[in-house]
């Protein structure tokens, strides 16, 4: 539990800082941010790119802050316990590669392992070097990333000293490619965005994680397979004396003189959460509007702000600060949680392009979009893993506090698979043969208010982030299927159009062949033929033969099912109507577009080809769609059979346009999924494009012994509630064909009735 270790009476903050430093530098730097002038000065320093760190001490009555402290000044702060008026100390460090000595001094005081210290001080991954002259190190950067460190600097670190000495060996240099010499912790976090770290010690709890910041005014591309934005690694440490240490990666590693037009937008975003929390500590910051109240964070007791703020105890400050630094909700909201996030917009744009002009190149764009979404999904899963391990540790610590005989608690690990770590730790315990009952568990206990907030954050990440990413991934899969289906449909329509044109040309040739023969006959030089016929006789013969040819071609077209339909094969500008339409009117021939859907394995494709071919065909699960024409009582049913797998169901809506009737196929023997079938049916019927469509339900597989009756299926699907839609349920057996044509009979009668109305 967070606490101060000073047992003396509370003193004035100036006296406390004076007691730490005889020279008075700390007294000069620490300012009261409850004062309006000092508060706005501190906020400006937080936005300054040159600010390297700050220390904020606060309690119920006081809040004092200093920035840009050196290593000696930080050691002075740690040399004596804090005064009682300060329940929480927040040490924030930016650009850690420039403050390695300060980080080592702080972490060494709290017993952080040397391995973890080394990772915190790792040089960041620098951008690709440009062809520019090598510049000398400035005061801001104690060591240039392009200059080999001196041996004197490496003496303090034996591993690094040996490493640089070994580099001089040619043999070592030749084998470097086969080792991990060139692999640094910064490269790991830069390559594996979902990498995370959870470590516990006797005096601290430490977590590390990547955060992705989206800069609205600047483009931050990271390649095709990574989301756009600025990725930064963060270390967050809670200590047992109420100290919180936050270390954020430098957004401009190895760069000097970054233009203010580039630095300011980036720093405004990456330091936004820090500023919100910092401002919430001061009495000068109050939520002046409803929108600002969403980002107002309180980690300090304010008795004059109402009962909610009065409930914050001074000892809750460190735990709440630890939570709010981790929960950068504003960044998550802009990245994926809000409804119009850029990935949803990109998917909708691709969908519009597919419907307008489906091409294979769109599948490539969907592939890379899916890769970026997968990276985001793993990133948020890493947050979930961190919180799960934190909450698990808190349960252990609370159980130990309640028990007089604490159980053996295993040490946490910095990285690695959780199951592997548990296996390794359990083997260590078993090999030891005994456990010391006096051994104290590692980790720092959070307050109950912070634990409750972490539990809530787990739910929010699952509900608003991971579920939204999963929906986008499912929609991406659906759009991939849709694109291929639309390409296949487009090709099918092109082939059909080409076939119709070919038939039209063939019929035109056949149409004029008899009159050509007649004209040739009238022009022959045979005796009795030449000059034997008048002009009137020629045109009468021409008309009779032409009309007879048209009639014969029309009869042949209907007999062979090669009539061009609404376009007609003899339409002319002068006539204004085709002979095929004329025969359609005379014979009452109509067309109807039917969409046949249902859950997978319901028997849709078997029904389609039983109607089309009159026989049973061996089918496989439909991935895209099947389309066939079935004629029944002068009505041509164009039946679209669309797959029913859960990932394909979102595609159904793309086939709703111009649909006159729906055949919904239900597996009467599948009682476990009848509720799922009802949900899909109700969701489909709520679409505006299907408001006038007829509904025919095929209760299929009635030959099975445990099949539900049509009456039971009617009740399960809630068909009685469809008072404004014409519907009919028909018991069927796809393998025998029973009930199939009875259903088409109802569709035909309902269509005629609709046309009469």
Coordinates of C-alpha atoms in Angstrom, one line a residue, residues 232-753:
X232 CA 6.1 4.9 -28.2
X233 CA 7.2 2.5 -25.5
X234 CA 6.3 3.4 -21.9
X235 CA 7.6 2.2 -18.5
X236 CA 5.3 2.6 -15.5
X237 CA 6.5 1.8 -12.0
X238 CA 4.6 2.0 -8.7
X239 CA 6.8 2.0 -5.6
X240 CA 6.0 1.0 -2.1
X241 CA 6.4 4.5 -0.7
X242 CA 3.8 6.1 -2.9
X243 CA 6.1 7.1 -5.8
X244 CA 5.0 6.6 -9.4
X245 CA 7.7 6.6 -12.1
X246 CA 6.7 7.0 -15.7
X247 CA 9.2 6.9 -18.6
X248 CA 8.2 7.6 -22.1
X249 CA 10.2 6.8 -25.3
X250 CA 11.6 9.8 -27.2
X251 CA 9.4 10.4 -30.2
X252 CA 12.4 12.0 -32.1
X253 CA 15.3 9.7 -31.4
X254 CA 18.7 10.7 -32.7
X255 CA 17.3 13.9 -34.3
X256 CA 18.5 17.4 -33.5
X257 CA 16.7 20.6 -34.3
X258 CA 13.3 19.1 -35.1
X259 CA 11.1 21.8 -36.7
X260 CA 8.6 23.2 -34.4
X261 CA 5.9 22.6 -37.0
X262 CA 6.6 18.9 -36.7
X263 CA 7.4 18.7 -33.0
X264 CA 4.5 20.6 -31.6
X265 CA 1.6 18.5 -33.1
X266 CA 3.4 15.2 -32.1
X267 CA 4.2 16.4 -28.5
X268 CA 0.6 17.7 -28.1
X269 CA -0.7 14.2 -28.7
X270 CA 1.9 12.0 -27.0
X271 CA 2.0 14.2 -23.9
X272 CA -1.8 14.8 -23.9
X273 CA -2.7 12.2 -21.2
X274 CA 0.2 13.4 -19.0
X275 CA -1.1 17.0 -19.2
X276 CA -4.7 15.9 -18.4
X277 CA -3.5 14.1 -15.3
X278 CA -1.1 16.9 -14.2
X279 CA -3.9 19.5 -14.7
X280 CA -6.3 17.4 -12.6
X281 CA -3.9 17.6 -9.6
X282 CA -4.1 21.4 -9.4
X283 CA -6.9 23.3 -7.8
X284 CA -6.7 25.7 -10.8
X285 CA -8.2 23.2 -13.3
X286 CA -12.0 22.7 -13.3
X287 CA -14.2 21.2 -15.9
X288 CA -16.0 24.1 -17.5
X289 CA -18.1 22.1 -20.0
X290 CA -19.5 18.7 -20.5
X291 CA -17.0 17.8 -23.2
X292 CA -14.1 18.8 -20.9
X293 CA -15.5 16.8 -18.0
X294 CA -14.8 13.6 -20.1
X295 CA -11.0 14.3 -19.9
X296 CA -10.9 15.7 -16.3
X297 CA -8.9 13.3 -14.2
X298 CA -8.9 13.6 -10.4
X299 CA -6.3 11.7 -8.3
X300 CA -6.2 14.2 -5.4
X301 CA -8.6 14.9 -2.6
X302 CA -10.6 18.1 -3.0
X303 CA -13.1 18.6 -0.2
X304 CA -14.7 21.7 -1.9
X305 CA -15.6 19.8 -5.1
X306 CA -18.5 17.7 -3.8
X307 CA -18.8 14.2 -2.2
X308 CA -17.3 12.3 -5.2
X309 CA -14.0 14.1 -4.9
X310 CA -14.1 14.0 -1.1
X311 CA -14.1 10.2 -1.3
X312 CA -10.6 10.2 -2.8
X313 CA -8.3 9.5 0.1
X314 CA -4.7 10.6 0.1
X315 CA -3.4 7.0 0.2
X316 CA -5.4 6.3 -3.0
X317 CA -3.4 8.9 -4.9
X318 CA -0.5 6.7 -6.1
X319 CA -2.8 3.8 -7.2
X320 CA -5.1 6.2 -9.1
X321 CA -2.2 7.9 -10.7
X322 CA -0.8 4.5 -11.8
X323 CA -4.1 3.6 -13.3
X324 CA -4.8 6.9 -15.2
X325 CA -1.3 7.0 -16.7
X326 CA -1.9 3.5 -18.1
X327 CA -5.5 4.2 -19.2
X328 CA -5.0 6.7 -22.1
X329 CA -8.6 6.4 -23.1
X330 CA -8.6 9.4 -25.4
X331 CA -6.0 7.8 -27.7
X332 CA -8.0 4.6 -27.8
X333 CA -11.2 6.4 -28.6
X334 CA -9.7 8.2 -31.6
X335 CA -7.9 5.1 -32.8
X336 CA -10.6 2.4 -32.9
X337 CA -13.4 2.9 -30.4
X338 CA -15.4 5.7 -32.0
X339 CA -17.9 4.9 -34.6
X340 CA -16.3 6.8 -37.5
X341 CA -12.8 5.6 -36.9
X342 CA -10.5 5.5 -40.0
X343 CA -10.5 1.7 -40.3
X344 CA -14.3 1.6 -40.5
X345 CA -14.3 4.4 -43.0
X346 CA -11.6 2.6 -45.1
X347 CA -13.7 -0.5 -45.2
X348 CA -16.8 1.4 -46.3
X349 CA -14.8 3.1 -49.0
X350 CA -13.6 -0.2 -50.3
X351 CA -17.1 -1.6 -50.2
X352 CA -18.3 1.3 -52.4
X353 CA -15.5 0.8 -54.8
X354 CA -16.3 -2.9 -55.0
X355 CA -20.0 -2.3 -55.8
X356 CA -18.9 0.3 -58.4
X357 CA -16.1 -1.6 -60.1
X358 CA -14.9 -4.9 -58.5
X359 CA -11.3 -5.6 -59.3
X360 CA -8.7 -8.0 -57.9
X361 CA -6.5 -5.1 -56.7
X362 CA -9.1 -4.3 -54.0
X363 CA -8.3 -7.7 -52.4
X364 CA -4.7 -6.6 -52.0
X365 CA -5.8 -3.5 -50.2
X366 CA -8.1 -5.6 -48.0
X367 CA -5.1 -7.8 -47.2
X368 CA -2.9 -5.0 -45.9
X369 CA -5.8 -3.5 -44.0
X370 CA -6.4 -6.8 -42.3
X371 CA -2.7 -7.0 -41.4
X372 CA -2.9 -3.6 -39.7
X373 CA -6.1 -4.5 -37.9
X374 CA -4.4 -7.7 -36.7
X375 CA -1.5 -5.7 -35.2
X376 CA -4.0 -3.4 -33.4
X377 CA -5.9 -6.5 -32.1
X378 CA -2.7 -7.9 -30.6
X379 CA -1.8 -4.5 -29.2
X380 CA -5.0 -4.3 -27.2
X381 CA -4.7 -8.0 -26.2
X382 CA -1.3 -7.1 -24.7
X383 CA -3.1 -4.4 -22.5
X384 CA -5.6 -7.1 -21.4
X385 CA -2.7 -9.4 -20.5
X386 CA -1.1 -6.7 -18.4
X387 CA -4.2 -6.0 -16.5
X388 CA -5.0 -9.7 -16.0
X389 CA -1.6 -10.3 -14.5
X390 CA -1.9 -7.1 -12.3
X391 CA -5.3 -8.2 -11.0
X392 CA -4.0 -11.7 -10.4
X393 CA -1.1 -10.3 -8.4
X394 CA -3.5 -8.1 -6.4
X395 CA -5.6 -11.0 -5.4
X396 CA -2.5 -12.9 -4.2
X397 CA -1.4 -9.9 -2.1
X398 CA -4.8 -9.4 -0.6
X399 CA -5.2 -13.0 0.3
X400 CA -1.7 -12.9 1.9
X401 CA -2.7 -9.9 3.9
X402 CA -5.8 -11.6 5.2
X403 CA -4.0 -14.9 6.0
X404 CA -1.7 -15.3 9.0
X405 CA 0.2 -18.0 7.1
X406 CA 0.8 -16.7 3.6
X407 CA 1.1 -19.2 0.8
X408 CA 4.0 -19.4 -1.6
X409 CA 3.7 -16.7 -4.2
X410 CA 5.8 -17.0 -7.4
X411 CA 7.8 -14.2 -8.8
X412 CA 6.6 -12.4 -11.9
X413 CA 8.5 -12.3 -15.2
X414 CA 9.5 -9.5 -17.5
X415 CA 8.7 -11.3 -20.7
X416 CA 7.9 -14.6 -22.2
X417 CA 4.8 -16.7 -22.6
X418 CA 2.8 -16.7 -19.4
X419 CA 2.3 -20.5 -19.4
X420 CA 6.1 -21.0 -20.0
X421 CA 6.9 -18.6 -17.1
X422 CA 4.5 -20.5 -14.8
X423 CA 6.0 -23.8 -15.8
X424 CA 9.5 -22.5 -15.2
X425 CA 8.7 -21.0 -11.8
X426 CA 6.8 -24.1 -10.6
X427 CA 9.9 -26.2 -11.5
X428 CA 12.1 -23.9 -9.5
X429 CA 9.8 -24.2 -6.4
X430 CA 9.6 -28.0 -6.8
X431 CA 13.4 -28.3 -7.0
X432 CA 13.9 -26.2 -3.9
X433 CA 12.0 -28.8 -1.8
X434 CA 10.8 -26.2 0.7
X435 CA 9.5 -22.7 1.0
X436 CA 10.5 -20.1 3.5
X437 CA 7.3 -19.0 5.4
X438 CA 8.9 -15.7 6.2
X439 CA 9.5 -14.8 2.6
X440 CA 7.5 -11.7 1.6
X441 CA 5.6 -11.6 -1.7
X442 CA 6.8 -9.3 -4.4
X443 CA 4.7 -6.5 -5.8
X444 CA 2.9 -3.4 -4.5
X445 CA -0.7 -3.5 -3.5
X446 CA -3.1 -1.2 -5.3
X447 CA -6.0 0.5 -3.6
X448 CA -9.4 -0.9 -4.0
X449 CA -10.5 2.1 -6.1
X450 CA -7.7 1.5 -8.6
X451 CA -8.5 -2.3 -8.7
X452 CA -12.1 -1.5 -9.5
X453 CA -11.0 0.8 -12.3
X454 CA -8.7 -1.8 -13.8
X455 CA -11.5 -4.3 -13.8
X456 CA -13.7 -1.8 -15.6
X457 CA -10.9 -1.0 -18.1
X458 CA -10.7 -4.7 -19.0
X459 CA -14.4 -4.7 -19.9
X460 CA -14.1 -1.5 -21.8
X461 CA -11.2 -2.8 -23.9
X462 CA -13.1 -6.0 -24.7
X463 CA -16.3 -4.3 -25.4
X464 CA -15.2 -1.1 -27.3
X465 CA -11.8 -1.9 -28.8
X466 CA -11.4 -5.7 -29.3
X467 CA -15.0 -6.2 -30.4
X468 CA -14.8 -3.3 -32.8
X469 CA -11.5 -4.7 -34.3
X470 CA -13.0 -8.2 -34.5
X471 CA -16.0 -6.7 -36.4
X472 CA -13.7 -4.9 -38.8
X473 CA -11.8 -8.2 -39.4
X474 CA -15.0 -10.1 -40.0
X475 CA -16.2 -7.3 -42.4
X476 CA -12.8 -7.5 -44.2
X477 CA -13.3 -11.2 -44.7
X478 CA -16.9 -10.6 -45.9
X479 CA -15.7 -7.9 -48.4
X480 CA -13.1 -10.3 -49.7
X481 CA -15.8 -12.9 -50.5
X482 CA -18.0 -10.1 -51.9
X483 CA -15.3 -8.9 -54.2
X484 CA -14.7 -12.3 -55.7
X485 CA -18.4 -12.9 -56.0
X486 CA -18.9 -9.6 -57.7
X487 CA -16.1 -10.3 -60.1
X488 CA -17.6 -13.8 -60.9
X489 CA -21.0 -12.2 -61.3
X490 CA -19.6 -9.5 -63.6
X491 CA -17.8 -12.2 -65.7
X492 CA -21.0 -14.2 -65.8
X493 CA -23.0 -11.2 -66.9
X494 CA -20.4 -10.4 -69.6
X495 CA -20.5 -14.0 -70.9
X496 CA -24.3 -14.0 -70.8
X497 CA -24.3 -10.7 -72.7
X498 CA -21.8 -12.0 -75.3
X499 CA -23.9 -15.1 -75.7
X500 CA -27.1 -13.1 -76.3
X501 CA -25.3 -10.9 -78.8
X502 CA -24.0 -14.0 -80.6
X503 CA -27.5 -15.5 -80.7
X504 CA -28.9 -12.2 -81.9
X505 CA -26.5 -12.0 -84.8
X506 CA -27.1 -15.7 -85.6
X507 CA -30.9 -15.1 -85.6
X508 CA -30.5 -11.9 -87.7
X509 CA -28.4 -14.0 -90.2
X510 CA -31.0 -16.7 -90.3
X511 CA -33.8 -14.1 -90.6
X512 CA -32.5 -12.6 -93.7
X513 CA -31.3 -15.9 -95.3
X514 CA -34.8 -16.8 -96.7
X515 CA -35.4 -13.4 -98.2
X516 CA -31.8 -13.4 -99.7
X517 CA -32.6 -16.7 -101.4
X518 CA -35.9 -15.3 -102.6
X519 CA -34.2 -12.2 -104.0
X520 CA -31.6 -14.4 -105.7
X521 CA -34.4 -16.5 -107.2
X522 CA -36.1 -13.4 -108.6
X523 CA -32.8 -12.2 -110.2
X524 CA -32.0 -15.4 -112.0
X525 CA -31.7 -15.6 -115.8
X526 CA -33.9 -18.7 -116.1
X527 CA -36.5 -18.8 -118.8
X528 CA -39.9 -18.0 -117.3
X529 CA -38.4 -16.3 -114.3
X530 CA -36.7 -13.3 -115.8
X531 CA -39.2 -10.5 -116.2
X532 CA -41.9 -12.9 -115.1
X533 CA -42.7 -11.2 -111.8
X534 CA -43.9 -7.7 -110.9
X535 CA -42.5 -5.4 -108.2
X536 CA -45.7 -5.9 -106.1
X537 CA -45.3 -9.7 -106.2
X538 CA -41.7 -9.3 -105.1
X539 CA -42.5 -7.2 -102.0
X540 CA -45.5 -9.4 -101.1
X541 CA -43.3 -12.5 -101.2
X542 CA -40.6 -10.6 -99.2
X543 CA -43.1 -9.7 -96.5
X544 CA -44.6 -13.1 -96.2
X545 CA -41.3 -14.9 -96.0
X546 CA -39.9 -12.3 -93.5
X547 CA -42.9 -12.6 -91.1
X548 CA -42.9 -16.4 -91.4
X549 CA -39.2 -16.4 -90.5
X550 CA -39.9 -14.2 -87.5
X551 CA -42.6 -16.5 -86.2
X552 CA -40.5 -19.6 -86.7
X553 CA -37.5 -18.0 -84.9
X554 CA -39.8 -16.9 -82.0
X555 CA -41.3 -20.3 -81.6
X556 CA -37.8 -21.8 -81.8
X557 CA -36.5 -19.3 -79.1
X558 CA -39.3 -20.3 -76.7
X559 CA -38.8 -24.0 -77.4
X560 CA -35.0 -23.8 -76.8
X561 CA -35.2 -21.1 -74.0
X562 CA -33.0 -18.7 -76.0
X563 CA -35.4 -15.7 -76.1
X564 CA -33.5 -12.5 -75.2
X565 CA -36.1 -11.4 -72.7
X566 CA -36.8 -7.8 -72.1
X567 CA -34.2 -6.6 -74.6
X568 CA -35.6 -8.6 -77.5
X569 CA -33.7 -9.8 -80.5
X570 CA -35.6 -7.8 -83.2
X571 CA -36.2 -4.5 -81.5
X572 CA -36.0 -1.6 -83.9
X573 CA -36.2 2.2 -83.4
X574 CA -39.3 2.4 -85.6
X575 CA -41.3 -0.5 -84.1
X576 CA -40.7 0.6 -80.4
X577 CA -41.7 -2.9 -79.1
X578 CA -40.1 -6.3 -79.4
X579 CA -41.8 -9.5 -80.6
X580 CA -40.5 -11.3 -77.5
X581 CA -42.4 -8.9 -75.2
X582 CA -45.5 -9.3 -77.4
X583 CA -45.4 -13.1 -76.8
X584 CA -44.7 -12.6 -73.1
X585 CA -47.9 -10.6 -72.9
X586 CA -49.9 -13.1 -75.0
X587 CA -48.7 -16.2 -73.1
X588 CA -48.5 -14.5 -69.6
X589 CA -44.8 -15.3 -69.1
X590 CA -43.2 -13.4 -66.1
X591 CA -39.9 -13.3 -64.3
X592 CA -39.2 -13.3 -60.5
X593 CA -36.0 -12.7 -58.6
X594 CA -35.7 -15.0 -55.6
X595 CA -33.0 -15.0 -52.9
X596 CA -32.6 -18.3 -51.1
X597 CA -30.8 -18.0 -47.8
X598 CA -30.5 -19.9 -44.5
X599 CA -28.0 -21.2 -42.1
X600 CA -25.2 -23.4 -43.4
X601 CA -26.0 -27.1 -43.9
X602 CA -29.8 -26.3 -44.2
X603 CA -29.9 -27.9 -47.7
X604 CA -30.2 -24.7 -49.9
X605 CA -28.0 -25.9 -52.8
X606 CA -29.6 -29.3 -52.8
X607 CA -33.0 -27.7 -53.2
X608 CA -31.8 -25.4 -56.0
X609 CA -30.5 -28.2 -58.2
X610 CA -33.4 -30.5 -57.4
X611 CA -35.6 -27.8 -58.8
X612 CA -33.3 -27.1 -61.7
X613 CA -32.2 -30.6 -62.7
X614 CA -34.8 -32.8 -61.0
X615 CA -32.1 -34.9 -59.4
X616 CA -29.9 -35.0 -56.3
X617 CA -26.4 -33.6 -56.8
X618 CA -23.4 -33.9 -54.4
X619 CA -22.7 -30.5 -52.9
X620 CA -20.1 -28.8 -50.8
X621 CA -20.6 -25.8 -48.5
X622 CA -21.3 -22.8 -50.6
X623 CA -18.5 -20.2 -50.2
X624 CA -20.0 -17.6 -52.6
X625 CA -23.2 -18.0 -54.4
X626 CA -25.0 -20.2 -57.0
X627 CA -27.5 -18.7 -59.4
X628 CA -29.9 -20.7 -61.6
X629 CA -33.2 -20.1 -63.4
X630 CA -36.2 -22.3 -62.8
X631 CA -39.4 -22.2 -64.8
X632 CA -42.7 -23.0 -63.3
X633 CA -46.2 -22.1 -64.7
X634 CA -44.9 -19.5 -67.2
X635 CA -42.9 -17.8 -64.4
X636 CA -39.1 -17.8 -64.7
X637 CA -37.6 -17.8 -61.2
X638 CA -34.1 -16.6 -61.0
X639 CA -32.9 -18.1 -57.7
X640 CA -29.8 -16.9 -56.0
X641 CA -28.4 -19.4 -53.5
X642 CA -26.0 -17.6 -51.0
X643 CA -23.8 -19.4 -48.5
X644 CA -24.9 -19.5 -44.9
X645 CA -21.6 -19.6 -42.9
X646 CA -21.5 -17.0 -40.2
X647 CA -18.7 -15.1 -41.9
X648 CA -20.6 -15.0 -45.2
X649 CA -24.0 -13.9 -43.8
X650 CA -23.0 -10.2 -43.8
X651 CA -22.9 -10.6 -47.7
X652 CA -26.6 -11.3 -47.8
X653 CA -27.4 -7.6 -47.8
X654 CA -25.6 -7.2 -51.1
X655 CA -28.2 -9.4 -52.9
X656 CA -31.3 -7.6 -51.5
X657 CA -31.7 -5.1 -54.3
X658 CA -34.6 -5.9 -56.7
X659 CA -35.4 -9.1 -54.8
X660 CA -39.1 -10.0 -55.0
X661 CA -39.2 -13.1 -52.9
X662 CA -37.2 -14.8 -50.2
X663 CA -36.8 -18.5 -49.7
X664 CA -35.6 -19.1 -46.1
X665 CA -34.5 -22.7 -45.6
X666 CA -34.5 -24.1 -42.1
X667 CA -33.0 -27.4 -41.0
X668 CA -36.0 -28.9 -39.2
X669 CA -33.7 -31.4 -37.4
X670 CA -31.4 -28.7 -36.0
X671 CA -33.1 -27.6 -32.8
X672 CA -29.9 -26.1 -31.3
X673 CA -29.7 -23.4 -33.9
X674 CA -33.3 -22.5 -34.5
X675 CA -32.9 -19.4 -32.3
X676 CA -29.9 -18.4 -34.4
X677 CA -32.0 -18.9 -37.6
X678 CA -34.7 -16.7 -36.1
X679 CA -32.2 -13.9 -35.4
X680 CA -30.8 -14.0 -38.9
X681 CA -34.3 -14.0 -40.4
X682 CA -35.5 -11.0 -38.3
X683 CA -32.3 -9.1 -39.0
X684 CA -32.8 -9.6 -42.8
X685 CA -36.5 -8.7 -42.8
X686 CA -35.8 -5.4 -41.1
X687 CA -33.9 -4.3 -44.2
X688 CA -35.7 -1.6 -46.1
X689 CA -34.8 -3.1 -49.5
X690 CA -36.9 -6.2 -48.6
X691 CA -40.0 -4.5 -47.2
X692 CA -42.2 -5.7 -50.1
X693 CA -40.5 -9.1 -50.7
X694 CA -42.6 -12.3 -50.3
X695 CA -41.4 -14.8 -47.7
X696 CA -41.4 -18.6 -48.3
X697 CA -40.0 -20.8 -45.5
X698 CA -38.9 -24.2 -46.4
X699 CA -39.0 -26.5 -43.4
X700 CA -36.5 -28.9 -44.8
X701 CA -35.4 -32.4 -43.8
X702 CA -38.9 -33.5 -42.8
X703 CA -37.9 -37.1 -43.5
X704 CA -35.8 -37.2 -40.3
X705 CA -37.4 -38.7 -37.3
X706 CA -36.8 -35.8 -34.9
X707 CA -37.7 -33.1 -37.3
X708 CA -39.7 -30.1 -36.0
X709 CA -43.2 -29.7 -37.5
X710 CA -44.0 -26.6 -39.6
X711 CA -46.2 -25.4 -36.7
X712 CA -43.3 -25.6 -34.3
X713 CA -41.0 -23.9 -36.7
X714 CA -43.6 -21.2 -37.2
X715 CA -43.6 -20.5 -33.5
X716 CA -39.8 -20.7 -33.1
X717 CA -39.2 -18.2 -36.0
X718 CA -42.0 -15.9 -34.8
X719 CA -43.7 -15.8 -38.2
X720 CA -47.1 -14.9 -36.5
X721 CA -45.7 -11.4 -35.8
X722 CA -45.3 -10.8 -39.6
X723 CA -48.7 -9.2 -40.1
X724 CA -47.6 -6.8 -42.8
X725 CA -45.8 -9.3 -45.0
X726 CA -47.1 -12.2 -47.1
X727 CA -45.4 -15.4 -45.8
X728 CA -45.9 -19.1 -46.2
X729 CA -44.2 -22.1 -44.6
X730 CA -43.9 -25.4 -46.5
X731 CA -42.6 -28.7 -45.2
X732 CA -40.0 -30.1 -47.7
X733 CA -37.6 -32.9 -48.3
X734 CA -34.8 -31.8 -50.6
X735 CA -33.6 -35.3 -51.4
X736 CA -37.1 -36.5 -52.6
X737 CA -38.4 -33.1 -53.8
X738 CA -41.5 -33.3 -51.6
X739 CA -43.0 -29.9 -51.1
X740 CA -40.7 -27.9 -53.3
X741 CA -43.1 -27.2 -56.2
X742 CA -45.9 -26.6 -53.7
X743 CA -43.7 -23.7 -52.4
X744 CA -43.2 -22.4 -56.0
X745 CA -47.0 -22.7 -56.5
X746 CA -47.5 -20.3 -53.6
X747 CA -44.9 -17.9 -54.9
X748 CA -46.5 -17.9 -58.3
X749 CA -50.0 -17.3 -56.9
X750 CA -48.7 -14.5 -54.6
X751 CA -46.8 -12.9 -57.5
X752 CA -50.0 -12.9 -59.7
X753 CA -52.0 -11.5 -56.8

